[in-house]
Amino acid sequence: FLLYGRYCSQVEAAARRLDQLSTCTDLRMKLQDLAQCVNEVKRDNETLKQLTSIQLCLHNMPQSLAQFGRPKIDGELKVSSTERRSKVDRYGFLLDKALIICKRRGDSYETKDVVDLQSHQLRDGGLGPRDGKKWSHTFVLLDAAGLQDYELFFKTRELKKKWLEQFEMALSNIFPEDALADGHDFQMFSFEETTSCKACQMLL
């Protein structure tokens, strides 16, 4: 009977220790989650400053750039479209959800087009043969509804590669792999206040 009593007390002590360890693990996970959230908030504040400085240089842009996500890449390019077949000099700002196509005017930019990436597909290569000269490195944004396609021209193969990688990253953020599995419908969204997941309680 004494052995059984000692066994029970050891089991109780072990159970208490396991509870303590699991509480420590939960606490550590919560602290890591909080640290990650703080870093994300700092990064978001830097992003908002960057977007504000871009927004101040843009004319004819009534929408806030913040609604289009984080900046990915910007630079000079040439653009032709279904509407206008001839190449025109433009400056592009690629964000998570949109490509802002502008005409450069000194230190400012006049917004010419806002291309919603959600309604476009990316196709490497141009719409016709190219001669291998400057500005002959292209890829195409195809409108899913067939309304307005854009062909983007880059000065060098390296520039095209950089832009293509950023477009692919932006599109994979909009349409994550297996996003529609299990009936889910993921959408990129910015929360105004700190929010946590209802399922796992982790901060979003």
Coordinates of N, CA and C in Angstrom, one line a residue:
F1 N 0.8 -1.2 0.0 CA 0.0 0.0 0.0 C 0.9 1.3 0.0
L2 N 2.0 1.2 0.8 CA 2.9 2.4 0.8 C 3.5 2.6 -0.6
L3 N 3.8 1.5 -1.3 CA 4.4 1.7 -2.6 C 3.4 2.3 -3.6
Y4 N 2.1 1.9 -3.4 CA 1.1 2.5 -4.3 C 0.9 4.0 -4.0
G5 N 0.9 4.3 -2.7 CA 0.8 5.7 -2.3 C 2.0 6.6 -2.9
R6 N 3.2 6.0 -2.8 CA 4.4 6.7 -3.3 C 4.2 6.9 -4.8
Y7 N 3.7 5.8 -5.5 CA 3.5 5.8 -6.9 C 2.5 6.9 -7.3
C8 N 1.4 7.0 -6.6 CA 0.4 8.0 -6.9 C 1.0 9.4 -6.7
S9 N 1.7 9.6 -5.6 CA 2.3 11.0 -5.4 C 3.3 11.4 -6.5
Q10 N 4.1 10.4 -6.9 CA 5.0 10.6 -8.0 C 4.3 11.0 -9.3
V11 N 3.2 10.3 -9.6 CA 2.4 10.5 -10.8 C 1.8 11.9 -10.7
E12 N 1.3 12.3 -9.5 CA 0.7 13.7 -9.3 C 1.8 14.7 -9.5
A13 N 3.0 14.5 -9.0 CA 4.1 15.4 -9.1 C 4.5 15.5 -10.6
A14 N 4.6 14.4 -11.3 CA 4.9 14.4 -12.7 C 3.8 15.2 -13.5
A15 N 2.6 15.0 -13.2 CA 1.5 15.7 -13.9 C 1.6 17.2 -13.7
R16 N 1.9 17.6 -12.4 CA 2.1 19.0 -12.1 C 3.2 19.6 -12.9
R17 N 4.3 18.8 -13.0 CA 5.5 19.3 -13.7 C 5.2 19.4 -15.2
L18 N 4.4 18.4 -15.8 CA 4.0 18.5 -17.2 C 3.2 19.7 -17.4
D19 N 2.3 20.0 -16.5 CA 1.4 21.2 -16.6 C 2.3 22.5 -16.6
Q20 N 3.3 22.5 -15.7 CA 4.2 23.7 -15.7 C 4.9 23.8 -17.0
L21 N 5.4 22.7 -17.5 CA 6.2 22.7 -18.8 C 5.3 23.2 -19.9
S22 N 4.1 22.7 -20.0 CA 3.2 23.1 -21.1 C 2.8 24.5 -20.9
T23 N 2.7 25.1 -19.7 CA 2.4 26.5 -19.5 C 3.6 27.3 -20.0
C24 N 4.8 26.8 -19.7 CA 6.0 27.5 -20.1 C 6.1 27.5 -21.7
T25 N 5.8 26.4 -22.3 CA 5.8 26.3 -23.7 C 4.8 27.2 -24.3
D26 N 3.5 27.3 -23.8 CA 2.5 28.2 -24.2 C 3.0 29.6 -24.1
L27 N 3.6 29.9 -22.9 CA 4.1 31.3 -22.7 C 5.1 31.7 -23.7
R28 N 6.1 30.7 -23.9 CA 7.2 31.0 -24.9 C 6.6 31.2 -26.3
M29 N 5.6 30.4 -26.7 CA 5.0 30.6 -28.0 C 4.3 32.0 -28.1
K30 N 3.6 32.4 -27.0 CA 2.9 33.6 -27.0 C 3.9 34.8 -27.1
L31 N 5.0 34.7 -26.4 CA 6.1 35.7 -26.4 C 6.7 35.8 -27.8
Q32 N 6.9 34.7 -28.4 CA 7.5 34.7 -29.8 C 6.5 35.3 -30.8
D33 N 5.2 35.0 -30.6 CA 4.1 35.5 -31.4 C 4.1 37.0 -31.3
L34 N 4.2 37.5 -30.0 CA 4.1 38.9 -29.7 C 5.3 39.6 -30.3
A35 N 6.5 39.0 -30.2 CA 7.7 39.6 -30.8 C 7.6 39.7 -32.3
Q36 N 7.1 38.7 -32.9 CA 6.9 38.7 -34.4 C 5.9 39.8 -34.8
C37 N 4.8 39.9 -34.0 CA 3.8 41.0 -34.3 C 4.4 42.4 -34.1
V38 N 5.3 42.6 -33.1 CA 5.9 43.9 -32.9 C 6.8 44.2 -34.1
N39 N 7.6 43.2 -34.5 CA 8.4 43.4 -35.7 C 7.6 43.7 -37.0
E40 N 6.5 43.0 -37.1 CA 5.6 43.3 -38.2 C 5.0 44.7 -38.2
V41 N 4.7 45.2 -37.0 CA 4.1 46.5 -36.9 C 5.2 47.6 -37.3
K42 N 6.4 47.3 -36.8 CA 7.5 48.2 -37.2 C 7.7 48.3 -38.7
R43 N 7.7 47.1 -39.3 CA 7.8 47.0 -40.8 C 6.7 47.7 -41.5
D44 N 5.5 47.5 -41.0 CA 4.3 48.1 -41.6 C 4.4 49.6 -41.5
N45 N 4.9 50.2 -40.4 CA 5.1 51.6 -40.2 C 6.1 52.2 -41.2
E46 N 7.2 51.4 -41.5 CA 8.2 51.8 -42.5 C 7.5 51.8 -43.9
T47 N 6.7 50.7 -44.1 CA 6.0 50.6 -45.4 C 5.1 51.8 -45.6
L48 N 4.3 52.2 -44.6 CA 3.4 53.3 -44.7 C 4.1 54.6 -45.0
K49 N 5.3 54.8 -44.4 CA 6.1 56.0 -44.7 C 6.5 56.0 -46.2
Q50 N 7.0 54.8 -46.6 CA 7.4 54.7 -48.0 C 6.2 54.9 -49.0
L51 N 5.1 54.4 -48.7 CA 3.9 54.6 -49.5 C 3.4 56.0 -49.5
T52 N 3.5 56.7 -48.4 CA 3.2 58.1 -48.3 C 4.1 58.9 -49.2
S53 N 5.4 58.7 -49.1 CA 6.3 59.4 -50.0 C 6.0 59.2 -51.5
I54 N 5.7 58.0 -51.8 CA 5.3 57.7 -53.2 C 4.0 58.4 -53.6
Q55 N 3.0 58.3 -52.7 CA 1.7 59.0 -52.9 C 1.8 60.5 -53.2
L56 N 2.7 61.1 -52.4 CA 2.9 62.6 -52.6 C 3.5 62.9 -53.9
C57 N 4.1 62.0 -54.6 CA 4.7 62.3 -55.9 C 3.7 61.9 -57.1
L58 N 2.6 61.3 -56.7 CA 1.7 60.8 -57.8 C 0.5 61.8 -57.9
H59 N 0.2 62.2 -59.2 CA -0.9 63.0 -59.5 C -2.0 62.1 -60.1
N60 N -3.3 62.5 -60.0 CA -4.4 61.7 -60.5 C -4.5 60.3 -59.9
M61 N -4.2 60.3 -58.6 CA -4.3 59.0 -57.8 C -5.1 59.2 -56.6
P62 N -6.5 59.1 -56.8 CA -7.3 59.4 -55.6 C -7.3 58.3 -54.5
Q63 N -7.0 57.1 -54.9 CA -7.0 56.0 -53.9 C -5.7 56.0 -53.1
S64 N -5.8 55.6 -51.9 CA -4.6 55.4 -51.1 C -3.8 54.2 -51.5
L65 N -2.5 54.4 -51.7 CA -1.7 53.3 -52.1 C -1.7 52.1 -51.1
A66 N -2.0 52.5 -49.8 CA -2.0 51.5 -48.7 C -2.9 50.3 -49.0
Q67 N -4.0 50.6 -49.8 CA -5.0 49.5 -50.1 C -4.4 48.5 -51.0
F68 N -3.3 48.8 -51.7 CA -2.7 47.9 -52.7 C -1.6 47.1 -52.1
G69 N -1.3 47.2 -50.8 CA -0.3 46.4 -50.1 C 1.1 47.0 -50.2
R70 N 2.1 46.2 -49.9 CA 3.5 46.7 -49.8 C 4.1 46.9 -51.2
P71 N 5.0 47.9 -51.3 CA 5.8 48.1 -52.5 C 6.7 46.9 -52.8
K72 N 6.8 46.5 -54.0 CA 7.7 45.4 -54.4 C 8.9 45.9 -55.2
I73 N 8.6 46.7 -56.3 CA 9.7 47.1 -57.1 C 9.1 48.3 -57.9
D74 N 10.0 49.2 -58.3 CA 9.6 50.3 -59.2 C 10.7 50.6 -60.2
G75 N 10.4 51.3 -61.3 CA 11.4 51.6 -62.2 C 10.8 52.0 -63.6
E76 N 11.8 52.3 -64.5 CA 11.4 52.7 -65.9 C 11.0 51.4 -66.7
L77 N 10.0 51.5 -67.5 CA 9.7 50.5 -68.4 C 8.9 51.1 -69.6
K78 N 8.7 50.3 -70.6 CA 7.9 50.7 -71.7 C 6.6 49.8 -71.7
V79 N 5.5 50.4 -72.2 CA 4.2 49.6 -72.1 C 3.5 49.8 -73.4
S80 N 2.9 48.6 -73.8 CA 1.9 48.7 -74.9 C 0.7 48.0 -74.3
S81 N -0.5 48.2 -74.9 CA -1.7 47.6 -74.4 C -2.6 47.3 -75.5
T82 N -3.7 46.6 -75.2 CA -4.7 46.3 -76.2 C -5.2 47.6 -76.8
E83 N -5.4 48.6 -75.9 CA -5.9 49.9 -76.3 C -4.9 50.7 -77.2
R84 N -3.7 50.6 -76.8 CA -2.6 51.4 -77.5 C -1.5 50.4 -77.8
R85 N -1.3 50.1 -79.1 CA -0.3 49.1 -79.5 C 1.1 49.6 -79.5
S86 N 1.3 50.9 -79.7 CA 2.6 51.5 -79.7 C 3.2 51.5 -78.3
K87 N 4.6 51.3 -78.2 CA 5.3 51.3 -77.0 C 5.4 52.8 -76.5
V88 N 5.1 53.0 -75.2 CA 5.3 54.3 -74.6 C 6.1 54.2 -73.4
D89 N 6.9 55.3 -73.1 CA 7.8 55.3 -71.9 C 6.9 55.5 -70.7
R90 N 7.1 54.7 -69.7 CA 6.3 54.8 -68.5 C 7.2 54.5 -67.3
Y91 N 6.7 54.8 -66.1 CA 7.4 54.4 -64.8 C 6.4 53.6 -64.1
G92 N 6.8 52.4 -63.6 CA 5.9 51.5 -62.9 C 6.2 51.4 -61.4
F93 N 5.1 51.3 -60.6 CA 5.2 51.0 -59.2 C 4.5 49.7 -59.0
L94 N 5.2 48.6 -58.7 CA 4.5 47.3 -58.4 C 4.3 47.2 -56.9
L95 N 3.0 47.0 -56.5 CA 2.7 46.7 -55.1 C 2.1 45.3 -55.1
D96 N 1.7 44.9 -53.9 CA 1.2 43.5 -53.7 C 0.0 43.2 -54.6
K97 N -0.9 44.2 -54.8 CA -2.1 43.9 -55.5 C -2.3 44.7 -56.8
A98 N -1.4 45.5 -57.1 CA -1.6 46.4 -58.3 C -0.3 46.8 -58.9
L99 N -0.3 47.1 -60.2 CA 0.8 47.8 -60.9 C 0.3 49.2 -61.2
I100 N 0.9 50.2 -60.7 CA 0.6 51.6 -61.0 C 1.5 52.1 -62.2
I101 N 0.9 52.4 -63.3 CA 1.6 52.8 -64.5 C 1.5 54.3 -64.6
C102 N 2.7 55.0 -64.6 CA 2.7 56.4 -64.6 C 3.5 57.0 -65.7
K103 N 3.3 58.3 -66.0 CA 4.1 59.0 -66.9 C 5.0 60.0 -66.0
R104 N 6.3 59.9 -66.2 CA 7.2 60.7 -65.4 C 7.1 62.2 -65.8
R105 N 7.0 63.1 -64.9 CA 7.0 64.5 -65.1 C 7.9 65.2 -64.1
G106 N 9.2 65.2 -64.5 CA 10.2 65.8 -63.6 C 10.4 64.9 -62.3
D107 N 10.1 65.4 -61.2 CA 10.2 64.7 -59.9 C 8.9 64.1 -59.5
S108 N 7.8 64.3 -60.3 CA 6.5 63.7 -60.0 C 6.1 62.8 -61.1
Y109 N 4.9 62.1 -60.8 CA 4.4 61.1 -61.8 C 2.9 61.3 -62.0
E110 N 2.5 61.2 -63.2 CA 1.0 61.3 -63.5 C 0.5 59.9 -63.7
T111 N -0.4 59.5 -62.9 CA -1.0 58.1 -63.0 C -1.7 58.0 -64.3
K112 N -1.4 56.9 -65.0 CA -2.0 56.7 -66.3 C -3.0 55.4 -66.2
D113 N -2.6 54.5 -65.4 CA -3.3 53.2 -65.3 C -3.0 52.5 -63.9
V114 N -4.1 51.9 -63.4 CA -3.9 51.0 -62.2 C -4.3 49.6 -62.6
V115 N -3.4 48.7 -62.7 CA -3.7 47.4 -63.2 C -3.9 46.5 -62.0
D116 N -5.1 46.0 -61.8 CA -5.5 45.1 -60.7 C -4.9 43.7 -61.0
L117 N -3.9 43.3 -60.2 CA -3.3 42.0 -60.5 C -4.2 40.8 -60.3
Q118 N -5.2 41.0 -59.5 CA -6.2 39.9 -59.2 C -6.9 39.5 -60.5
S119 N -7.1 40.4 -61.4 CA -7.8 40.1 -62.6 C -6.9 39.8 -63.8
H120 N -5.6 39.7 -63.6 CA -4.6 39.4 -64.7 C -3.8 38.2 -64.4
Q121 N -3.3 37.6 -65.5 CA -2.4 36.5 -65.5 C -1.1 36.9 -66.1
L122 N 0.0 36.3 -65.7 CA 1.3 36.6 -66.1 C 1.7 35.6 -67.2
R123 N 2.3 36.1 -68.3 CA 2.8 35.2 -69.3 C 4.2 35.7 -69.8
D124 N 5.2 34.9 -69.6 CA 6.5 35.3 -70.0 C 6.6 35.3 -71.5
G125 N 7.3 36.3 -72.0 CA 7.5 36.4 -73.5 C 6.5 37.4 -74.0
G126 N 6.8 37.9 -75.2 CA 6.0 39.0 -75.8 C 4.9 38.5 -76.6
L127 N 4.2 39.5 -77.3 CA 3.1 39.2 -78.2 C 3.6 39.0 -79.6
G128 N 4.9 39.3 -79.8 CA 5.4 39.1 -81.2 C 6.9 39.0 -81.2
P129 N 7.5 38.8 -82.4 CA 9.0 38.6 -82.4 C 9.7 39.9 -82.1
R130 N 10.9 39.7 -81.4 CA 11.7 40.9 -81.0 C 13.0 40.8 -81.7
D131 N 13.7 41.9 -81.8 CA 15.0 41.9 -82.5 C 16.2 41.8 -81.6
G132 N 16.0 41.6 -80.3 CA 17.2 41.4 -79.4 C 17.8 42.7 -79.0
K133 N 17.3 43.8 -79.4 CA 17.9 45.1 -79.0 C 17.4 45.5 -77.6
K134 N 17.8 46.7 -77.2 CA 17.3 47.2 -75.9 C 15.8 47.3 -75.9
W135 N 15.2 47.2 -74.7 CA 13.8 47.2 -74.5 C 13.1 46.1 -75.3
S136 N 13.8 45.0 -75.5 CA 13.1 43.9 -76.2 C 12.8 42.7 -75.3
H137 N 13.1 42.9 -74.0 CA 12.8 41.8 -73.0 C 11.4 42.1 -72.4
T138 N 10.5 41.2 -72.7 CA 9.1 41.4 -72.3 C 8.4 40.3 -71.6
F139 N 7.3 40.7 -70.9 CA 6.3 39.7 -70.5 C 5.0 40.4 -70.6
V140 N 3.9 39.6 -70.5 CA 2.6 40.1 -70.7 C 1.7 39.9 -69.5
L141 N 0.8 40.9 -69.2 CA -0.2 40.7 -68.2 C -1.5 40.6 -69.0
L142 N -2.1 39.4 -68.9 CA -3.3 39.0 -69.7 C -4.5 39.2 -68.8
D143 N -5.5 40.0 -69.3 CA -6.7 40.3 -68.5 C -7.6 39.0 -68.6
A144 N -8.0 38.5 -67.4 CA -8.8 37.3 -67.4 C -10.1 37.5 -68.1
A145 N -10.6 38.7 -68.2 CA -11.9 38.9 -68.9 C -11.6 39.3 -70.4
G146 N -10.4 39.3 -70.8 CA -10.0 39.6 -72.2 C -10.2 41.1 -72.6
L147 N -10.3 42.0 -71.6 CA -10.6 43.4 -71.9 C -9.3 44.2 -72.2
Q148 N -8.3 44.2 -71.3 CA -7.1 45.0 -71.5 C -5.9 44.3 -71.1
D149 N -5.1 43.8 -72.1 CA -3.8 43.2 -71.9 C -2.7 44.2 -71.9
Y150 N -1.6 44.0 -71.2 CA -0.5 44.9 -71.2 C 0.8 44.1 -71.5
E151 N 1.6 44.7 -72.4 CA 2.9 44.1 -72.6 C 3.9 45.0 -72.0
L152 N 4.8 44.5 -71.1 CA 5.8 45.3 -70.4 C 7.2 45.0 -71.0
F153 N 7.9 46.1 -71.4 CA 9.2 46.0 -72.0 C 10.3 46.5 -71.0
F154 N 11.4 45.8 -71.0 CA 12.5 46.1 -70.1 C 13.8 46.3 -70.9
K155 N 14.6 47.1 -70.3 CA 15.9 47.5 -71.0 C 16.8 46.3 -71.1
T156 N 16.9 45.5 -70.1 CA 17.9 44.4 -70.1 C 17.2 43.1 -69.6
R157 N 17.8 42.0 -69.9 CA 17.3 40.7 -69.4 C 17.2 40.6 -67.9
E158 N 18.3 41.2 -67.2 CA 18.3 41.2 -65.8 C 17.2 42.0 -65.1
L159 N 16.9 43.1 -65.7 CA 15.7 43.9 -65.2 C 14.4 43.2 -65.4
K160 N 14.3 42.6 -66.5 CA 13.1 41.8 -66.7 C 12.9 40.7 -65.7
K161 N 14.1 40.0 -65.4 CA 14.1 38.9 -64.5 C 13.7 39.4 -63.1
K162 N 14.2 40.6 -62.7 CA 13.9 41.1 -61.3 C 12.4 41.4 -61.3
W163 N 11.8 42.1 -62.3 CA 10.4 42.4 -62.3 C 9.6 41.2 -62.3
L164 N 9.9 40.2 -63.1 CA 9.2 39.0 -63.3 C 9.1 38.3 -61.9
E165 N 10.2 38.2 -61.2 CA 10.2 37.6 -59.9 C 9.3 38.3 -58.9
Q166 N 9.3 39.6 -58.9 CA 8.4 40.4 -58.0 C 6.9 40.2 -58.4
F167 N 6.7 40.1 -59.7 CA 5.3 39.9 -60.1 C 4.8 38.5 -59.7
E168 N 5.7 37.5 -59.8 CA 5.3 36.1 -59.4 C 5.1 36.1 -57.9
M169 N 5.9 36.8 -57.2 CA 5.8 36.9 -55.7 C 4.4 37.5 -55.3
A170 N 4.1 38.6 -56.0 CA 2.9 39.3 -55.7 C 1.7 38.4 -56.0
L171 N 1.7 37.8 -57.2 CA 0.6 36.9 -57.6 C 0.5 35.7 -56.6
S172 N 1.6 35.2 -56.1 CA 1.5 34.0 -55.2 C 1.0 34.5 -53.9
N173 N 1.1 35.8 -53.5 CA 0.5 36.3 -52.3 C -1.0 36.4 -52.5
I174 N -1.4 36.8 -53.7 CA -2.9 37.0 -53.9 C -3.5 35.6 -54.0
F175 N -2.8 34.7 -54.7 CA -3.4 33.3 -55.0 C -2.4 32.3 -54.4
P176 N -2.4 32.1 -53.0 CA -1.4 31.2 -52.4 C -1.7 29.8 -52.9
E177 N -0.7 28.9 -52.9 CA -0.8 27.6 -53.4 C -1.8 26.9 -52.5
D178 N -2.7 26.1 -53.0 CA -3.8 25.4 -52.3 C -4.7 26.3 -51.5
A179 N -4.9 27.5 -52.0 CA -5.7 28.5 -51.3 C -7.2 28.1 -51.3
L180 N -7.6 27.4 -52.3 CA -9.0 27.0 -52.4 C -9.3 25.6 -51.8
A181 N -8.2 25.0 -51.3 CA -8.4 23.6 -50.7 C -9.3 23.7 -49.5
D182 N -10.1 22.7 -49.3 CA -11.0 22.6 -48.1 C -12.0 23.7 -48.1
G183 N -12.3 24.3 -49.3 CA -13.4 25.3 -49.4 C -13.0 26.7 -48.9
H184 N -11.7 26.9 -48.6 CA -11.3 28.2 -48.2 C -11.3 29.2 -49.3
D185 N -11.4 30.5 -49.0 CA -11.3 31.6 -49.9 C -10.5 32.7 -49.3
F186 N -9.1 32.6 -49.5 CA -8.2 33.5 -48.8 C -8.2 34.8 -49.6
Q187 N -8.2 35.9 -48.9 CA -8.1 37.3 -49.5 C -7.1 38.1 -48.7
M188 N -6.2 38.8 -49.4 CA -5.2 39.6 -48.7 C -6.0 40.8 -48.1
F189 N -5.7 41.1 -46.8 CA -6.5 42.1 -46.1 C -5.6 42.8 -45.1
S190 N -5.8 44.0 -44.9 CA -5.1 44.8 -43.8 C -6.0 45.1 -42.7
F191 N -5.6 44.7 -41.5 CA -6.5 45.0 -40.3 C -6.0 46.4 -39.7
E192 N -7.0 47.2 -39.3 CA -6.7 48.5 -38.8 C -6.2 48.3 -37.3
E193 N -6.7 47.3 -36.6 CA -6.3 47.1 -35.2 C -5.7 45.8 -35.1
T194 N -5.0 45.6 -34.0 CA -4.4 44.3 -33.7 C -5.5 43.2 -33.6
T195 N -5.3 42.1 -34.3 CA -6.3 41.1 -34.4 C -5.7 39.7 -34.3
S196 N -6.4 38.8 -33.6 CA -5.9 37.5 -33.5 C -6.8 36.5 -34.2
C197 N -6.3 35.3 -34.6 CA -7.1 34.3 -35.2 C -8.0 33.7 -34.3
K198 N -9.3 33.5 -34.7 CA -10.3 32.9 -33.8 C -10.0 31.4 -33.5
A199 N -9.3 30.7 -34.5 CA -9.1 29.3 -34.3 C -7.8 29.0 -33.4
C200 N -6.7 29.7 -33.7 CA -5.5 29.4 -33.0 C -5.0 30.4 -32.0
Q201 N -5.7 31.6 -32.0 CA -5.4 32.7 -31.1 C -4.1 33.4 -31.4
M202 N -3.4 33.1 -32.5 CA -2.2 33.7 -32.9 C -2.5 35.1 -33.4
L203 N -1.6 36.1 -33.2 CA -1.8 37.4 -33.8 C -1.7 37.4 -35.3
L204 N -2.6 38.2 -35.9 CA -2.5 38.3 -37.4 C -1.7 39.5 -37.8

